[in-house]
Amino acid sequence: MATDPVVAQGDSPEAHRYNQIRRWLGIADFGIGFLFLVVLLVTRWSDWLRDLAYRWGFQSYTVSLFVYLLLLLGISKILGIGLDYYGFRVERRFKLSNQRFGSWAWDELKGFLVGLVLGGIVVELLYFTIRQWPQHWWLLAWALFMGLFILLAQLAPVVLFPIFYKFEPLENEDLRRRLVVLSEHAGTRVRGVYRWKLSEKSKKANAALTGLGNTRRIILADTLLDNYTPEEIEAVLAHELGHHVHKHILKSIFVQAGITLFGFWAANWTLHYAVDQHMFEELSDFANLPLLALVSVVLSFVLMPAMNAYSRFNERQADRYAFETTTSVEPFISSMNKLAEQNLAERAPSKWVEWFFHSHPSISRRLAAAEEWGRTQNVHPKI
Ligand SMILES: [Zn+2]
């Protein structure tokens, strides 16, 4: 290409505004959640909620713990619903979504119930280990948690995602053939490629590699499949295959395991400290759940830049894989440009925004890398 449309093309005021609002929504959501946990502990409302849970839970520990979680999640949903609704309106205002209010409200309800079920399993297991093994609960809880995490990663594409979206096997023969060629080149096999009916709810395009073992699959949004050329879709497929070849999901699970182990150790230390300070009578008093949540929230916040940097590293690796395995970088470049426009992405966010918030390198950097690759290939053509 003679011209360089990437660098010349800045962000539209609209894209800038949209991403700014989204960022502030995220920060406000985090702030409300954080303050809610702190207030519960400082005012001792958590104790009051625990006593209420015992009254409603027939004085049974297991039932009361679940009632307590229901109260906690219910209140935090009520506190956050205004922001959630605003987020829904923003997507519509920027014409990125065609979802109706009823469908959105239904998704919210389903999301709440899924959170309640998963949260219920986690807290019941957690306090079961605390009660049975007060000394080494955190090691056992960590092992159980990781087991659950891996199971969920495997089940997500077949159990969780279909709660919110419809999927069907990709029937486009041309694309399937391209994938087979790419897969053979990679010496690997992805179990399937699925058409993800995103268009019912959003105008944005997306693609992902999901699942583990026999549920490992590439999902491609219909908003992408219907509007991109076969070559552009091939470039996206090659990127997703890059994640597969570099075993990014497996590596992320290992990273997660290390962080979670530290998290459980820190949680144990904090709980013991709180008991020593007479905040709670015993370790198994589930009024201390907000304190556990706080440890996890603070840890995720502190580690966010590092986790995002790790993710961006993986994304660059997947991009490089796409450059290597496709005949030209042109379709990659045009697909990135289309994606940026369609999703109203910031092509060149400020450095600190990218450093802190972004799990993917900015579009401008990804395009620059592709162009750089294209240039070196022209200078030293493959033989
Ligand atoms: Zn990726």
CSV table of C-alpha atoms and ligand atoms in Angstrom, one decimal:
chain,number,residue,atom,x,y,z
A,1,MET,CA,0.0,0.0,0.0
A,2,ALA,CA,1.3,3.4,-0.9
A,3,THR,CA,-0.6,5.4,1.6
A,4,ASP,CA,-0.8,4.8,5.3
A,5,PRO,CA,-4.5,5.3,6.2
A,6,VAL,CA,-3.9,4.0,9.7
A,7,VAL,CA,-1.8,6.6,11.2
A,8,ALA,CA,-3.5,9.4,9.3
A,9,GLN,CA,-6.9,8.2,10.6
A,10,GLY,CA,-7.5,9.5,14.1
A,11,ASP,CA,-10.3,8.6,16.4
A,12,SER,CA,-13.7,10.2,15.6
A,13,PRO,CA,-15.1,12.4,18.5
A,14,GLU,CA,-17.9,9.8,18.6
A,15,ALA,CA,-15.6,6.9,19.2
A,16,HIS,CA,-13.6,8.9,21.8
A,17,ARG,CA,-16.8,9.9,23.6
A,18,TYR,CA,-18.3,6.4,23.5
A,19,ASN,CA,-15.1,4.8,25.0
A,20,GLN,CA,-14.8,7.5,27.6
A,21,ILE,CA,-18.4,6.8,28.8
A,22,ARG,CA,-17.7,3.1,28.9
A,23,ARG,CA,-14.6,3.6,30.9
A,24,TRP,CA,-16.3,5.8,33.4
A,25,LEU,CA,-19.2,3.3,33.7
A,26,GLY,CA,-16.6,0.6,34.5
A,27,ILE,CA,-15.0,2.8,37.1
A,28,ALA,CA,-18.3,3.8,38.7
A,29,ASP,CA,-19.4,0.2,38.8
A,30,PHE,CA,-16.2,-0.9,40.5
A,31,GLY,CA,-16.4,2.0,43.0
A,32,ILE,CA,-20.0,1.2,44.0
A,33,GLY,CA,-19.1,-2.5,44.5
A,34,PHE,CA,-16.0,-1.6,46.5
A,35,LEU,CA,-17.8,1.0,48.7
A,36,PHE,CA,-20.7,-1.5,49.3
A,37,LEU,CA,-18.3,-4.1,50.7
A,38,VAL,CA,-16.5,-1.5,52.9
A,39,VAL,CA,-19.8,-0.1,54.3
A,40,LEU,CA,-21.1,-3.6,55.1
A,41,LEU,CA,-18.1,-4.3,57.2
A,42,VAL,CA,-17.6,-0.9,58.8
A,43,THR,CA,-21.2,-0.4,59.9
A,44,ARG,CA,-21.6,-4.1,60.9
A,45,TRP,CA,-24.6,-4.3,58.6
A,46,SER,CA,-23.1,-7.6,57.5
A,47,ASP,CA,-23.7,-9.0,61.0
A,48,TRP,CA,-27.3,-7.8,60.7
A,49,LEU,CA,-27.8,-9.5,57.3
A,50,ARG,CA,-26.3,-12.7,58.7
A,51,ASP,CA,-28.8,-12.7,61.6
A,52,LEU,CA,-31.6,-12.0,59.1
A,53,ALA,CA,-30.3,-14.9,56.9
A,54,TYR,CA,-30.4,-17.2,59.9
A,55,ARG,CA,-34.0,-16.3,60.7
A,56,TRP,CA,-35.0,-16.9,57.0
A,57,GLY,CA,-32.8,-19.9,56.6
A,58,PHE,CA,-34.4,-22.1,59.4
A,59,GLN,CA,-31.2,-21.7,61.5
A,60,SER,CA,-29.4,-24.1,59.1
A,61,TYR,CA,-25.9,-23.0,58.3
A,62,THR,CA,-25.9,-24.1,54.7
A,63,VAL,CA,-29.4,-22.6,53.9
A,64,SER,CA,-28.6,-19.4,55.8
A,65,LEU,CA,-25.3,-19.0,53.9
A,66,PHE,CA,-27.2,-19.2,50.6
A,67,VAL,CA,-29.9,-16.7,51.9
A,68,TYR,CA,-27.1,-14.4,53.0
A,69,LEU,CA,-25.5,-14.6,49.5
A,70,LEU,CA,-28.9,-13.9,47.9
A,71,LEU,CA,-29.3,-10.8,50.1
A,72,LEU,CA,-25.8,-9.6,49.2
A,73,LEU,CA,-26.2,-10.1,45.5
A,74,GLY,CA,-29.7,-8.7,45.5
A,75,ILE,CA,-28.7,-5.5,47.2
A,76,SER,CA,-25.7,-5.0,45.0
A,77,LYS,CA,-27.9,-5.6,41.9
A,78,ILE,CA,-30.3,-2.9,43.1
A,79,LEU,CA,-27.4,-0.5,43.7
A,80,GLY,CA,-25.9,-1.2,40.3
A,81,ILE,CA,-29.1,-1.5,38.2
A,82,GLY,CA,-29.1,2.2,37.3
A,83,LEU,CA,-25.6,2.0,35.8
A,84,ASP,CA,-26.5,-1.2,34.0
A,85,TYR,CA,-29.5,0.5,32.5
A,86,TYR,CA,-27.4,3.5,31.5
A,87,GLY,CA,-24.9,1.1,29.8
A,88,PHE,CA,-27.8,-0.4,27.8
A,89,ARG,CA,-29.0,3.1,26.8
A,90,VAL,CA,-25.4,4.1,25.7
A,91,GLU,CA,-25.1,1.1,23.4
A,92,ARG,CA,-28.4,2.1,21.7
A,93,ARG,CA,-27.5,5.8,21.7
A,94,PHE,CA,-24.3,5.1,19.7
A,95,LYS,CA,-26.3,2.7,17.5
A,96,LEU,CA,-24.2,-0.3,18.5
A,97,SER,CA,-27.2,-2.2,19.7
A,98,ASN,CA,-30.7,-3.0,18.5
A,99,GLN,CA,-31.7,-4.9,21.6
A,100,ARG,CA,-35.1,-4.0,23.1
A,101,PHE,CA,-35.7,-3.3,26.7
A,102,GLY,CA,-37.6,-6.5,27.4
A,103,SER,CA,-34.8,-8.6,26.0
A,104,TRP,CA,-32.2,-6.7,28.0
A,105,ALA,CA,-34.2,-7.0,31.2
A,106,TRP,CA,-34.5,-10.8,30.6
A,107,ASP,CA,-30.7,-11.0,30.1
A,108,GLU,CA,-30.1,-9.1,33.3
A,109,LEU,CA,-32.4,-11.6,35.2
A,110,LYS,CA,-30.7,-14.6,33.6
A,111,GLY,CA,-27.3,-13.1,34.4
A,112,PHE,CA,-28.3,-12.6,38.0
A,113,LEU,CA,-29.5,-16.2,38.4
A,114,VAL,CA,-26.4,-17.6,36.8
A,115,GLY,CA,-24.3,-15.5,39.2
A,116,LEU,CA,-26.4,-16.7,42.1
A,117,VAL,CA,-26.0,-20.4,41.2
A,118,LEU,CA,-22.2,-20.1,40.5
A,119,GLY,CA,-21.7,-17.9,43.6
A,120,GLY,CA,-23.8,-20.3,45.7
A,121,ILE,CA,-21.6,-23.2,44.7
A,122,VAL,CA,-18.4,-21.3,45.4
A,123,VAL,CA,-19.4,-19.9,48.8
A,124,GLU,CA,-20.9,-23.2,50.0
A,125,LEU,CA,-17.6,-25.0,49.1
A,126,LEU,CA,-15.6,-22.2,50.6
A,127,TYR,CA,-17.2,-22.2,54.0
A,128,PHE,CA,-17.5,-26.0,54.0
A,129,THR,CA,-13.6,-26.2,53.8
A,130,ILE,CA,-13.3,-23.4,56.5
A,131,ARG,CA,-15.5,-25.4,58.8
A,132,GLN,CA,-13.9,-28.8,58.2
A,133,TRP,CA,-10.3,-27.8,58.0
A,134,PRO,CA,-9.8,-24.4,59.7
A,135,GLN,CA,-6.0,-24.7,59.5
A,136,HIS,CA,-5.5,-25.5,55.9
A,137,TRP,CA,-8.8,-24.6,54.4
A,138,TRP,CA,-7.3,-22.2,51.9
A,139,LEU,CA,-5.2,-24.8,50.2
A,140,LEU,CA,-8.1,-27.2,49.8
A,141,ALA,CA,-10.4,-24.3,48.8
A,142,TRP,CA,-7.9,-23.3,46.1
A,143,ALA,CA,-7.7,-26.8,44.7
A,144,LEU,CA,-11.5,-27.1,44.6
A,145,PHE,CA,-11.8,-23.6,43.1
A,146,MET,CA,-9.4,-24.4,40.3
A,147,GLY,CA,-11.2,-27.7,39.6
A,148,LEU,CA,-14.4,-25.7,39.3
A,149,PHE,CA,-12.7,-23.1,37.1
A,150,ILE,CA,-11.4,-25.7,34.7
A,151,LEU,CA,-14.8,-27.5,34.6
A,152,LEU,CA,-16.5,-24.1,33.9
A,153,ALA,CA,-14.0,-23.3,31.1
A,154,GLN,CA,-14.9,-26.6,29.5
A,155,LEU,CA,-18.7,-26.3,30.0
A,156,ALA,CA,-19.0,-22.6,29.1
A,157,PRO,CA,-19.4,-22.9,25.3
A,158,VAL,CA,-22.1,-25.7,25.7
A,159,VAL,CA,-23.8,-24.6,28.9
A,160,LEU,CA,-23.2,-20.9,29.8
A,161,PHE,CA,-23.0,-19.1,26.4
A,162,PRO,CA,-26.2,-20.7,25.0
A,163,ILE,CA,-28.2,-19.1,28.0
A,164,PHE,CA,-27.6,-15.8,26.3
A,165,TYR,CA,-26.9,-16.5,22.6
A,166,LYS,CA,-27.7,-19.0,19.9
A,167,PHE,CA,-25.0,-20.9,18.2
A,168,GLU,CA,-25.0,-23.2,15.2
A,169,PRO,CA,-22.2,-25.0,13.3
A,170,LEU,CA,-20.8,-23.0,10.5
A,171,GLU,CA,-22.1,-24.2,7.2
A,172,ASN,CA,-20.1,-22.1,4.8
A,173,GLU,CA,-18.1,-24.6,2.8
A,174,ASP,CA,-15.5,-22.2,1.5
A,175,LEU,CA,-14.7,-21.0,5.0
A,176,ARG,CA,-14.6,-24.5,6.3
A,177,ARG,CA,-12.1,-25.5,3.7
A,178,ARG,CA,-9.9,-22.5,4.5
A,179,LEU,CA,-10.0,-23.5,8.2
A,180,VAL,CA,-8.9,-27.1,7.3
A,181,VAL,CA,-5.9,-25.7,5.4
A,182,LEU,CA,-5.0,-23.4,8.2
A,183,SER,CA,-5.4,-26.2,10.8
A,184,GLU,CA,-3.3,-28.6,8.7
A,185,HIS,CA,-0.6,-26.0,8.5
A,186,ALA,CA,-0.8,-25.7,12.3
A,187,GLY,CA,-0.7,-29.5,12.8
A,188,THR,CA,-3.7,-29.2,15.1
A,189,ARG,CA,-7.4,-29.6,15.0
A,190,VAL,CA,-10.1,-27.3,16.4
A,191,ARG,CA,-13.3,-29.3,17.2
A,192,GLY,CA,-15.5,-26.9,15.4
A,193,VAL,CA,-16.4,-23.5,14.1
A,194,TYR,CA,-19.7,-22.0,15.2
A,195,ARG,CA,-21.8,-19.2,13.9
A,196,TRP,CA,-22.6,-17.0,16.9
A,197,LYS,CA,-25.9,-15.1,16.5
A,198,LEU,CA,-24.8,-11.9,18.0
A,199,SER,CA,-26.9,-9.7,15.6
A,200,GLU,CA,-30.0,-10.3,17.8
A,201,LYS,CA,-28.5,-8.1,20.4
A,202,SER,CA,-25.6,-6.1,19.0
A,203,LYS,CA,-24.2,-4.5,15.9
A,204,LYS,CA,-20.7,-5.1,17.0
A,205,ALA,CA,-18.6,-7.9,15.5
A,206,ASN,CA,-16.5,-10.4,17.5
A,207,ALA,CA,-14.8,-13.7,17.4
A,208,ALA,CA,-13.2,-16.0,20.0
A,209,LEU,CA,-11.5,-19.2,20.8
A,210,THR,CA,-13.4,-20.9,23.7
A,211,GLY,CA,-13.7,-24.1,25.6
A,212,LEU,CA,-11.3,-26.9,26.6
A,213,GLY,CA,-10.7,-30.4,25.3
A,214,ASN,CA,-13.7,-31.6,23.4
A,215,THR,CA,-15.6,-28.3,23.7
A,216,ARG,CA,-12.7,-26.3,22.2
A,217,ARG,CA,-14.1,-24.2,19.3
A,218,ILE,CA,-13.9,-21.0,17.4
A,219,ILE,CA,-17.0,-18.8,17.5
A,220,LEU,CA,-17.6,-16.2,14.9
A,221,ALA,CA,-20.3,-13.6,15.2
A,222,ASP,CA,-22.8,-13.5,12.4
A,223,THR,CA,-22.2,-9.7,12.3
A,224,LEU,CA,-18.7,-10.6,11.1
A,225,LEU,CA,-19.6,-13.6,8.9
A,226,ASP,CA,-22.2,-11.6,6.9
A,227,ASN,CA,-20.2,-8.4,6.3
A,228,TYR,CA,-16.5,-9.5,5.8
A,229,THR,CA,-14.8,-11.0,2.8
A,230,PRO,CA,-13.7,-14.7,3.0
A,231,GLU,CA,-10.1,-13.5,3.1
A,232,GLU,CA,-10.9,-11.1,6.0
A,233,ILE,CA,-12.7,-13.9,7.9
A,234,GLU,CA,-9.7,-16.2,7.2
A,235,ALA,CA,-7.4,-13.6,8.8
A,236,VAL,CA,-9.6,-13.5,11.9
A,237,LEU,CA,-9.7,-17.4,12.0
A,238,ALA,CA,-5.9,-17.5,11.7
A,239,HIS,CA,-5.7,-15.1,14.7
A,240,GLU,CA,-8.0,-17.3,16.8
A,241,LEU,CA,-6.0,-20.4,15.7
A,242,GLY,CA,-2.9,-18.6,16.8
A,243,HIS,CA,-4.4,-18.6,20.4
A,244,HIS,CA,-5.0,-22.3,20.0
A,245,VAL,CA,-1.5,-23.1,18.7
A,246,HIS,CA,0.2,-21.1,21.4
A,247,LYS,CA,-2.0,-22.8,24.0
A,248,HIS,CA,-3.2,-19.5,25.5
A,249,ILE,CA,-6.2,-20.9,27.3
A,250,LEU,CA,-4.0,-23.5,29.1
A,251,LYS,CA,-1.3,-20.9,30.0
A,252,SER,CA,-3.9,-18.5,31.3
A,253,ILE,CA,-5.3,-21.3,33.6
A,254,PHE,CA,-1.8,-21.7,35.0
A,255,VAL,CA,-1.4,-18.0,35.6
A,256,GLN,CA,-4.8,-17.9,37.2
A,257,ALA,CA,-3.8,-20.9,39.4
A,258,GLY,CA,-0.8,-19.0,40.7
A,259,ILE,CA,-2.7,-15.8,41.4
A,260,THR,CA,-5.6,-17.6,43.0
A,261,LEU,CA,-3.2,-19.5,45.3
A,262,PHE,CA,-1.8,-16.2,46.5
A,263,GLY,CA,-5.3,-14.8,46.8
A,264,PHE,CA,-6.5,-17.7,49.0
A,265,TRP,CA,-3.4,-17.3,51.2
A,266,ALA,CA,-4.0,-13.6,51.5
A,267,ALA,CA,-7.7,-14.3,52.3
A,268,ASN,CA,-6.7,-16.7,55.1
A,269,TRP,CA,-4.3,-14.2,56.5
A,270,THR,CA,-6.9,-11.4,56.5
A,271,LEU,CA,-9.6,-13.6,58.1
A,272,HIS,CA,-7.3,-14.6,60.9
A,273,TYR,CA,-6.3,-11.0,61.4
A,274,ALA,CA,-10.0,-10.0,61.6
A,275,VAL,CA,-10.8,-12.7,64.1
A,276,ASP,CA,-7.8,-11.7,66.2
A,277,GLN,CA,-9.1,-8.1,66.1
A,278,HIS,CA,-12.5,-9.4,67.3
A,279,MET,CA,-14.3,-8.3,64.2
A,280,PHE,CA,-15.7,-11.8,64.0
A,281,GLU,CA,-16.0,-14.5,66.6
A,282,GLU,CA,-14.8,-17.3,64.3
A,283,LEU,CA,-13.4,-18.0,60.9
A,284,SER,CA,-16.6,-19.7,59.8
A,285,ASP,CA,-18.8,-16.7,60.6
A,286,PHE,CA,-20.1,-16.0,57.1
A,287,ALA,CA,-20.6,-12.3,57.9
A,288,ASN,CA,-17.0,-12.1,56.9
A,289,LEU,CA,-17.8,-12.9,53.2
A,290,PRO,CA,-17.6,-9.2,52.3
A,291,LEU,CA,-14.0,-9.2,53.6
A,292,LEU,CA,-13.2,-12.2,51.4
A,293,ALA,CA,-14.8,-10.5,48.5
A,294,LEU,CA,-12.8,-7.3,49.3
A,295,VAL,CA,-9.5,-9.2,49.2
A,296,SER,CA,-10.3,-10.6,45.8
A,297,VAL,CA,-11.5,-7.2,44.5
A,298,VAL,CA,-8.4,-5.4,45.7
A,299,LEU,CA,-6.1,-8.1,44.3
A,300,SER,CA,-7.8,-8.1,40.9
A,301,PHE,CA,-7.6,-4.3,40.8
A,302,VAL,CA,-3.9,-4.2,41.7
A,303,LEU,CA,-3.1,-7.0,39.2
A,304,MET,CA,-5.2,-5.6,36.4
A,305,PRO,CA,-2.4,-3.8,34.5
A,306,ALA,CA,-0.2,-7.0,34.7
A,307,MET,CA,-3.0,-9.3,33.6
A,308,ASN,CA,-3.8,-6.9,30.7
A,309,ALA,CA,-0.1,-6.7,29.7
A,310,TYR,CA,0.0,-10.5,29.7
A,311,SER,CA,-3.2,-10.7,27.6
A,312,ARG,CA,-1.8,-8.1,25.1
A,313,PHE,CA,1.4,-10.2,24.8
A,314,ASN,CA,-0.8,-13.2,23.9
A,315,GLU,CA,-2.8,-11.1,21.4
A,316,ARG,CA,0.4,-9.9,19.7
A,317,GLN,CA,1.5,-13.6,19.4
A,318,ALA,CA,-1.8,-14.6,17.9
A,319,ASP,CA,-1.6,-11.7,15.4
A,320,ARG,CA,1.9,-12.7,14.4
A,321,TYR,CA,0.6,-16.2,13.9
A,322,ALA,CA,-2.0,-14.8,11.5
A,323,PHE,CA,0.6,-12.9,9.6
A,324,GLU,CA,2.8,-16.0,9.2
A,325,THR,CA,0.0,-18.3,8.0
A,326,THR,CA,-1.9,-16.2,5.6
A,327,THR,CA,-0.5,-15.2,2.2
A,328,SER,CA,-1.0,-11.5,2.7
A,329,VAL,CA,-1.5,-9.1,5.6
A,330,GLU,CA,-3.9,-7.0,3.5
A,331,PRO,CA,-7.1,-8.9,4.7
A,332,PHE,CA,-5.9,-8.6,8.3
A,333,ILE,CA,-5.4,-4.9,7.9
A,334,SER,CA,-8.8,-4.4,6.3
A,335,SER,CA,-10.6,-6.6,8.9
A,336,MET,CA,-9.0,-4.6,11.7
A,337,ASN,CA,-10.2,-1.3,10.1
A,338,LYS,CA,-13.7,-2.7,9.6
A,339,LEU,CA,-13.8,-4.0,13.2
A,340,ALA,CA,-12.6,-0.6,14.6
A,341,GLU,CA,-15.3,1.2,12.7
A,342,GLN,CA,-18.1,-1.3,13.4
A,343,ASN,CA,-17.3,-1.5,17.2
A,344,LEU,CA,-16.6,2.2,17.5
A,345,ALA,CA,-13.2,1.2,19.0
A,346,GLU,CA,-10.5,3.7,19.9
A,347,ARG,CA,-7.7,3.2,17.4
A,348,ALA,CA,-5.2,5.1,19.4
A,349,PRO,CA,-6.1,5.4,23.1
A,350,SER,CA,-3.8,7.3,25.4
A,351,LYS,CA,-0.9,5.3,26.7
A,352,TRP,CA,-2.1,4.9,30.3
A,353,VAL,CA,-5.6,3.9,29.2
A,354,GLU,CA,-4.1,1.1,27.1
A,355,TRP,CA,-1.7,0.1,29.9
A,356,PHE,CA,-4.4,-0.1,32.5
A,357,PHE,CA,-7.7,-1.1,30.8
A,358,HIS,CA,-7.0,-2.8,27.5
A,359,SER,CA,-6.7,-6.6,27.1
A,360,HIS,CA,-5.9,-6.1,23.4
A,361,PRO,CA,-3.2,-3.9,21.9
A,362,SER,CA,-4.7,-0.8,20.3
A,363,ILE,CA,-5.8,-1.1,16.7
A,364,SER,CA,-3.2,1.4,15.6
A,365,ARG,CA,-0.4,-0.8,17.1
A,366,ARG,CA,-1.9,-4.0,15.6
A,367,LEU,CA,-2.0,-2.3,12.2
A,368,ALA,CA,1.5,-1.0,12.5
A,369,ALA,CA,2.7,-4.5,13.3
A,370,ALA,CA,0.9,-5.9,10.3
A,371,GLU,CA,2.3,-3.2,8.0
A,372,GLU,CA,5.8,-3.8,9.4
A,373,TRP,CA,5.4,-7.5,8.7
A,374,GLY,CA,4.2,-6.8,5.2
A,375,ARG,CA,7.2,-4.6,4.5
A,376,THR,CA,9.8,-7.1,5.7
A,377,GLN,CA,8.1,-9.8,3.6
A,378,ASN,CA,8.5,-7.7,0.6
A,379,VAL,CA,12.1,-7.1,1.2
A,380,HIS,CA,12.9,-10.7,2.0
A,381,PRO,CA,10.3,-12.7,0.1
A,382,LYS,CA,9.5,-16.2,1.2
A,383,ILE,CA,11.1,-18.9,-1.0
B,1,ZN,ZN,-7.3,-12.7,20.2
